[in-house]
Amino acid sequence: QVQLVESGGGLVQTGATLRLSCTGSGGTFNRIGMGWFRQAPGKEREFVAAITWSGGRPTYVDSVKGRFTISRVNAKNTLYLQMNSLKPEDTAVYYCAAESREFNPRTSTDAGAYQYWGQGTQVTVTS
């Protein structure tokens, strides 16, 4: 069982930068792939970025490519999402998620592939 806790959200203006963190405990953090998803009011949860257990194959939704960077430090059991050049359309609750399958060489954009979820952190970008 993996427990995930996100932090780093906030209220910022267009063009600002935020870094989200997700700290894992209680499981095999350094052997499982992880991802970030977001959900805006009235919309379905959306894939944002994913990374393999080893930090490889970073994958992004088109709308954040070139602005967001996913990374992880397994020694700290921490996943990050660096968000630059934020836009109002990035406003959402951001969730980190972890797979249960160990040593998966591929990332997944499907929320159903992730078994563990954090509680979410709010990101609000004003124009």
Tab-separated table of C-alpha atoms in Angstrom:
chain	number	residue	atom	x	y	z
A	1	GLN	CA	0.000	0.000	0.000
A	2	VAL	CA	1.341	3.393	-1.033
A	3	GLN	CA	0.250	6.655	0.512
A	4	LEU	CA	0.712	9.843	-1.507
A	5	VAL	CA	0.609	13.446	-0.315
A	6	GLU	CA	0.752	16.395	-2.720
A	7	SER	CA	1.894	19.906	-1.896
A	8	GLY	CA	2.923	23.094	-3.649
A	9	GLY	CA	-0.327	24.334	-5.137
A	10	GLY	CA	-1.453	27.921	-4.858
A	11	LEU	CA	-2.958	31.025	-6.400
A	12	VAL	CA	-0.751	32.657	-9.028
A	13	GLN	CA	-0.983	34.984	-11.999
A	14	THR	CA	-0.623	34.099	-15.665
A	15	GLY	CA	2.993	33.392	-16.555
A	16	ALA	CA	3.982	32.367	-13.040
A	17	THR	CA	5.801	29.249	-11.939
A	18	LEU	CA	4.856	26.571	-9.411
A	19	ARG	CA	6.444	23.288	-8.415
A	20	LEU	CA	4.204	20.542	-7.141
A	21	SER	CA	5.602	17.779	-4.962
A	22	CYS	CA	4.198	14.359	-4.157
A	23	THR	CA	5.739	12.379	-1.337
A	24	GLY	CA	5.119	8.665	-1.094
A	25	SER	CA	5.283	6.359	1.878
A	26	GLY	CA	4.405	2.863	2.946
A	27	GLY	CA	5.332	1.013	-0.182
A	28	THR	CA	7.530	0.457	-3.171
A	29	PHE	CA	7.794	4.038	-4.397
A	30	ASN	CA	11.104	3.551	-6.146
A	31	ARG	CA	9.858	0.578	-8.193
A	32	ILE	CA	6.596	1.960	-9.619
A	33	GLY	CA	5.603	4.391	-12.338
A	34	MET	CA	3.869	7.604	-11.403
A	35	GLY	CA	1.810	10.327	-12.981
A	36	TRP	CA	0.080	13.652	-12.524
A	37	PHE	CA	-3.560	14.227	-13.376
A	38	ARG	CA	-5.775	17.271	-12.973
A	39	GLN	CA	-9.468	18.016	-12.720
A	40	ALA	CA	-11.009	21.381	-13.419
A	41	PRO	CA	-14.483	22.315	-12.143
A	42	GLY	CA	-17.166	20.629	-14.221
A	43	LYS	CA	-14.659	18.608	-16.219
A	44	GLU	CA	-13.381	15.062	-16.159
A	45	ARG	CA	-10.020	14.153	-14.692
A	46	GLU	CA	-7.294	14.702	-17.291
A	47	PHE	CA	-3.855	13.156	-17.731
A	48	VAL	CA	-1.018	15.680	-17.396
A	49	ALA	CA	2.309	13.833	-17.202
A	50	ALA	CA	3.834	10.466	-16.350
A	51	ILE	CA	7.238	8.957	-15.651
A	52	THR	CA	8.575	5.444	-15.253
A	53	TRP	CA	9.891	3.961	-12.009
A	54	SER	CA	13.452	4.826	-13.052
A	55	GLY	CA	12.676	8.388	-14.135
A	56	GLY	CA	12.561	7.596	-17.834
A	57	ARG	CA	10.110	8.152	-20.693
A	58	PRO	CA	8.527	11.393	-19.437
A	59	THR	CA	5.182	11.741	-21.176
A	60	TYR	CA	2.979	14.842	-21.374
A	61	VAL	CA	-0.408	15.924	-22.601
A	62	ASP	CA	0.027	18.241	-25.584
A	63	SER	CA	-1.314	21.291	-23.766
A	64	VAL	CA	1.583	21.313	-21.264
A	65	LYS	CA	4.485	20.223	-23.460
A	66	GLY	CA	7.336	22.692	-23.249
A	67	ARG	CA	5.933	24.269	-20.069
A	68	PHE	CA	5.721	21.418	-17.523
A	69	THR	CA	8.435	18.978	-16.468
A	70	ILE	CA	7.881	15.796	-14.492
A	71	SER	CA	10.725	14.328	-12.453
A	72	ARG	CA	11.343	12.159	-9.434
A	73	VAL	CA	13.957	11.590	-6.747
A	74	ASN	CA	13.549	8.037	-5.560
A	75	ALA	CA	15.967	8.510	-2.676
A	76	LYS	CA	13.482	11.055	-1.308
A	77	ASN	CA	10.340	9.143	-2.332
A	78	THR	CA	9.246	12.308	-4.099
A	79	LEU	CA	7.661	13.097	-7.458
A	80	TYR	CA	7.701	16.628	-8.862
A	81	LEU	CA	5.837	18.639	-11.458
A	82	GLN	CA	7.586	21.854	-12.450
A	83	MET	CA	5.015	24.155	-14.024
A	84	ASN	CA	6.244	27.200	-15.939
A	85	SER	CA	4.358	29.825	-17.942
A	86	LEU	CA	1.102	28.974	-16.227
A	87	LYS	CA	-2.161	29.825	-17.958
A	88	PRO	CA	-5.711	30.243	-16.607
A	89	GLU	CA	-6.656	26.989	-18.326
A	90	ASP	CA	-4.186	25.178	-16.062
A	91	THR	CA	-6.486	25.915	-13.114
A	92	ALA	CA	-7.490	22.608	-11.536
A	93	VAL	CA	-6.964	20.263	-8.645
A	94	TYR	CA	-3.772	18.343	-9.361
A	95	TYR	CA	-3.419	14.738	-8.251
A	96	CYS	CA	-0.400	12.489	-8.187
A	97	ALA	CA	-0.943	8.805	-8.826
A	98	ALA	CA	1.094	5.620	-8.621
A	99	GLU	CA	0.886	2.266	-10.326
A	100	SER	CA	0.998	-1.015	-8.464
A	101	ARG	CA	2.943	-2.834	-11.193
A	102	GLU	CA	6.656	-2.801	-10.418
A	103	PHE	CA	9.397	-2.065	-12.941
A	104	ASN	CA	6.983	-1.193	-15.743
A	105	PRO	CA	9.143	0.123	-18.621
A	106	ARG	CA	6.265	2.157	-20.082
A	107	THR	CA	4.214	5.087	-18.887
A	108	SER	CA	0.435	5.214	-19.043
A	109	THR	CA	-1.915	8.112	-19.759
A	110	ASP	CA	-4.940	6.126	-18.534
A	111	ALA	CA	-6.143	6.889	-15.004
A	112	GLY	CA	-7.262	3.279	-14.699
A	113	ALA	CA	-3.644	2.137	-14.776
A	114	TYR	CA	-2.956	3.882	-11.468
A	115	GLN	CA	-4.022	2.288	-8.212
A	116	TYR	CA	-2.917	4.848	-5.647
A	117	TRP	CA	-3.923	8.499	-5.535
A	118	GLY	CA	-3.157	11.521	-3.419
A	119	GLN	CA	-5.760	13.907	-2.054
A	120	GLY	CA	-4.985	16.641	-4.567
A	121	THR	CA	-3.624	20.170	-4.422
A	122	GLN	CA	-5.382	23.212	-5.868
A	123	VAL	CA	-3.709	25.304	-8.549
A	124	THR	CA	-5.456	28.532	-9.525
A	125	VAL	CA	-4.088	30.785	-12.259
A	126	THR	CA	-5.629	34.230	-12.669
A	127	SER	CA	-5.497	36.329	-15.807
